[in-house]
Amino acid sequence: MSTYVLNLITVRLLIAALTLLIVSFAVFFATAMLPGDTATILLGQAATPEAVAGLRSAMHLDDPAYLRFLRWLVGLFRGDLGTSYVNNVAVADLIGGRFVNTMRLAGITALFSVPLALTLGITAAMFRGSLYDRAVTILTIGIISIPEFMVATSAVLVFSVYLKWLPALSFANDVTSIGQMLKVFAMPVISLTFVVAAQMIRMTRAAVIDTINTPYVETALLKGASRPRMVLRHALPNAVGPIVNAVALSLSYLVGGVIIVETIFNYPGIAKLMVDGVATRDLPLIQTCAMIFCVGYLSLITLADIIAILANPRLR
Amino acid sequence: MTDRTLNWTPSDDAMVENAIRRGATRRELLHMLLAGGVALTAGGAILGRATSTLAATPTSGGHLKAAGWSASTADTLDPAKASLSTDYVRCCALYNRLTFLDKGGVTQMELAESVESADAKVWTVKLRSGVTFHDGKSLSSQDVVFSLMRHLNPDVGSKVNSIAKQITSVKAVDPLTVEITLANPNADLPTILAMHHFMIVQDGTTDFSKGIGTGAFKLESFQPGVKSVAVKNPHYFKSQGPYLDSFEYFAISDDNARVNALLSGDIHLAASIKPRSMKLVESQPGFALSQTTSGNYTNLNMRLDMEPGNKADFVAGMKNLVNREQIQKSVMRGLAELANDQPISPASIYYNADLKPKAYDPEKAKFHFQKAGLIGQSIPVVASDAATASVDMATLVQQAGADIGIKLDVQRVPSDGYWSNYWLKAPVHFGNINPRPTPDILFSLLYSSDAPWNESQFKSTKFDAMLVEARGLLDQAKRKAIYDEMQVMISEQAGTVIPVFLSNVDALSAKLKGLEANPLGGQMGYAFAEYVWLDA
Amino acid sequence: MTPSVTLAQKFGYRFSWVGMIGLSIMLLWGIMALIAPNIIPHPVGEIVDEDYFGAISSRFWLGSDYLGRDMLSRILMGARYTVGISLAAVSIACFSGVVLGMTAAVVGGWFDAAVSRFLDAMNSIPGKLSGLVVVAAVGSSITVLIVTLAVIYTPGAYRFARALAVNINTMDYITVARTRGEGLVYIIGSEILPNIIGPVLADLGLRFVFIVLLLSGLSFLGLGVQPPYADWGALVHENVGGLPFGAPAVIVPSLAIASLTISVNLLIDNLPQKIRDRSA
């Protein structure tokens, strides 16, 4: 078994490197297709042709875009993430603290939302068709139907403006005690949980129900085995594949998609950095952020695939 | 009609206060109130309230947290590159200018002791003595030469390169005297030097991340796109201020989040809030609003050299189709002053008060469109969130057009790249122009035949000649006469509709004192940090 | 099996009452979307109320928006975009995702690897970047919008469907079918699909919700519904300033979105047994 998984991981790592390369090219072409470059964007309304030319040469943007991209790529292999065009700061320095912030927020949200979602999804499947099941369905769909910015804004209005229990802004650097940390992370984590939990709850429920319907589980049920017991003993192991995939897809959102939560709680993470990078056509910054999102996504789904394979002996 | 005073809000008080500062007479003020729908009896009470501003004594100490609305990795401490309001605020705290504009729009001396000229062409600047930079070095004429000349170097990427081009040389005469020579006479130089980009930096600076200037605050930390922290400069050359011990500045781009952060007590000042948030701020105790109308506007441009703007009747029709009062009332919720299709705001001494805004007249518009043969044709109008409120203005005009059979196809395009892709380029599009301190700058940038931002491609040799003539005149009355006529020309001949001047409203905690309106923009012309204090 | 399920099975295509409610709400919105231009009380772009964020009144049944426009008219017209565009996009996304997913699971090998990695790569490109590129490259129209939304949500549908199909593909009856010499179309259509249709539909229901919400996000990139019209998500967004005042202008469109998305998912959860569950 372990050799199989090891082989799989090796192959996946190679493929992942290839995927990263493809993504990197795709991002390069996408950025190149966008109108304007860093010099014209920075000058904005003041972008006269000579000013653009001057700034371009001062920022060393005279070389063709593909050359700069290839140089960045070569640097990447040497572990150099390049230098931001707009402020001449090393991309690694720009990203450093923010990356930690993003991972911290994602980690806390995952710790909180995954157990919650799995419990709700599995219990809803156990009691399928019951009032409880329907309530869970309506609540989960109702909650994700509310746009993220509205959830976050309402939370701030209630807990910060009216009740004054929690701070409206989450400065990651101001945290010195656990109590403070809870306060600072409470609202962003709850807002994000609202967004990511629904997919996990719904998919878990659907996958478990689907396996309950397989002949051998049905037979066991007819023989008089209790439904909850059947779900836990037989249905769940067979549903692990789809469930971990749903969890991986949901969690991948936490790496790069939390721009609204970052904006509303003024939380300095890498989603905002990516948006800034796109807005200023800052290729090294865009590329590095895209690589981070891609690595995050690939690790999550590879992990999901491995768990799925381990859980279903037939897949080996 | 007395119940209409219910519409009167504290922000309107701020507007009245503002007008008083500008030197409006009581009669003008009452007229303003009537226009706002306030009965005369109530009007007197409001005036009384607004004129009794508190004469408070500043207290020292405290840590100020304030939030602007825009920040990105492109945040800079290089005054020449400053482009976002957050950059202006930071630069104002760290550096000084040779001159600055006070709340009445009058030019005052800052690092300069005097800026004088006999012919408006060769200017002599005397510097204050004993001014030091944060690193201990003394301010000398070499720093001024460096600070001004760098705008001429295209590699710097200065935002005021086109304005600075009139400077032919800057010479250090002695350690405290600088001689500036212009290509042509320009009587406005002292006011031009009050622009934020002309802040004085240290000779030879290439790395601006340290923020070493002569300003009221010394930089402690700065992370582009995140925040900056600055502490009091104990050796500040002015006798008054700064009062704060330290000053933290960052941006919250979401309008509601910014207001909420203020209301929850996380910050002391939320810059530039939306008109519709004022109700919320006013409903909570312990907060105040500060309103400024400084000449910022969003305008509709019709290029005169392209279809359909090349038809004079189309342009005339559009000017009649824009309902200025409705834009002021519904889009801006009163946070705007009616404008008359020319860029000089009522706050300027050169404003031509005889030039009235065109009335909304759909019948007349229809007549013009019929004459131009445009009824039933679909005309694209480009709007974007990049130009403040332009999408709302566009839908208003679109609806007015639909009522008379004109089909305006409003195209909302991305903010991203708007200024390089659509502005100045699309046949009918919206623009947004920030306040500039002098009519000369506005006209040269926007309306002269060779203007870099000639939004409607308006060309007039007569206009160009008048512009050059007025520039060299040191006699203010003569200049005003020329500028008055130029305003009429723009209003009637250019393909531009300037419906209203937009007001800026900053919301602040009642603990924050000393913030006043300033003609250079909100947040006291972005320079509030050194003037404000926190009440214990 | 509970008695009610047995009953439903007996009567064939009978909906449970919850499913009926879901279906009726969907139909109601569908009809509204079709007849909206004929029944709206005011033009969607016209300012009819001096006040803003107006309350519910006899003149404005659902209040007025941030400019003073009639919310009832805006919501009814918005239904055309939210219902129409989202349904079209989710159908395309799920159809292509599921077909590709099942094919990849059955064919396996290099085809599986290639499709999987390609879609992974696509999913890794930041959405805002791709949105901007689309606007820059092909401009904005409703068709472009639908295709963009479909493309964004295909990889997710693919991944989930593939994970389900891979499990089924290992079952003995698939091997039997294979040795019988059945073609690919038969295997995925008659053997795999019926066995994964439940979760696939649940996934579709969820993707529908995501698309409804993303729609407004794209219109802020300039790719989407153009003024004066607005989809429901955009209505919530443009009126979010009314939240502190509890303005109907922000609450009603949110409720409209919730009613539509909840009813779609309730319907999916309560589809007649014969459609919903395995037919094997």
Short mmCIF file of C-alpha atoms in Angstrom, two decimals, chain B residues 256 275-276 279-280 326 329-331 333 385 391-392 395-396 398-399 403 410-414 416, chain C residues 43 45-47 50-53 66-67 69 132 135 219-222 226-228 240-241 244-245:
data_model
loop_
_atom_site.label_atom_id
_atom_site.label_comp_id
_atom_site.label_asym_id
_atom_site.label_seq_id
_atom_site.Cartn_x
_atom_site.Cartn_y
_atom_site.Cartn_z
CA ASN B 256 -19.70 50.81 4.95
CA PRO B 275 -23.89 60.64 1.24
CA ARG B 276 -26.15 57.79 2.32
CA LYS B 279 -27.87 59.40 8.27
CA LEU B 280 -26.25 56.55 10.19
CA GLN B 326 -31.90 65.64 -9.71
CA LYS B 329 -30.73 65.71 -4.93
CA SER B 330 -31.01 62.01 -5.75
CA VAL B 331 -27.52 60.89 -6.70
CA ARG B 333 -28.23 63.50 -1.65
CA ASP B 385 -17.15 53.18 -11.06
CA VAL B 391 -22.97 55.17 -13.44
CA ASP B 392 -25.80 56.75 -11.48
CA THR B 395 -28.75 56.06 -15.72
CA LEU B 396 -30.48 59.34 -14.87
CA GLN B 398 -30.57 57.49 -19.90
CA GLN B 399 -34.04 57.58 -18.34
CA ASP B 403 -38.81 59.66 -21.97
CA VAL B 410 -25.08 52.98 -20.96
CA GLN B 411 -21.98 50.77 -20.92
CA ARG B 412 -20.57 50.19 -17.49
CA VAL B 413 -16.92 49.31 -18.00
CA PRO B 414 -14.36 48.09 -15.43
CA ASP B 416 -9.50 48.67 -14.01
CA PRO C 43 -39.58 52.10 -15.52
CA GLY C 45 -34.38 53.57 -14.28
CA GLU C 46 -36.83 56.25 -13.21
CA ILE C 47 -36.49 58.07 -9.92
CA GLU C 50 -37.90 61.87 -3.44
CA ASP C 51 -36.67 59.88 -0.47
CA TYR C 52 -34.16 57.06 -0.63
CA PHE C 53 -34.24 53.61 0.98
CA TYR C 66 -30.69 54.28 -2.93
CA LEU C 67 -31.63 56.67 -5.71
CA ARG C 69 -36.23 54.07 -7.81
CA LEU C 132 -10.85 41.13 -16.67
CA VAL C 135 -13.86 41.79 -20.78
CA SER C 219 -21.23 42.97 -13.24
CA PHE C 220 -18.88 45.06 -11.12
CA LEU C 221 -16.05 44.05 -13.40
CA GLY C 222 -18.15 45.46 -16.21
CA GLN C 226 -25.81 46.72 -17.85
CA PRO C 227 -27.62 49.67 -16.26
CA PRO C 228 -30.38 50.50 -15.67
CA VAL C 240 -26.10 47.63 1.10
CA GLY C 241 -25.82 51.13 2.58
CA PRO C 244 -28.23 49.91 9.14
CA PHE C 245 -31.72 51.26 8.52
#
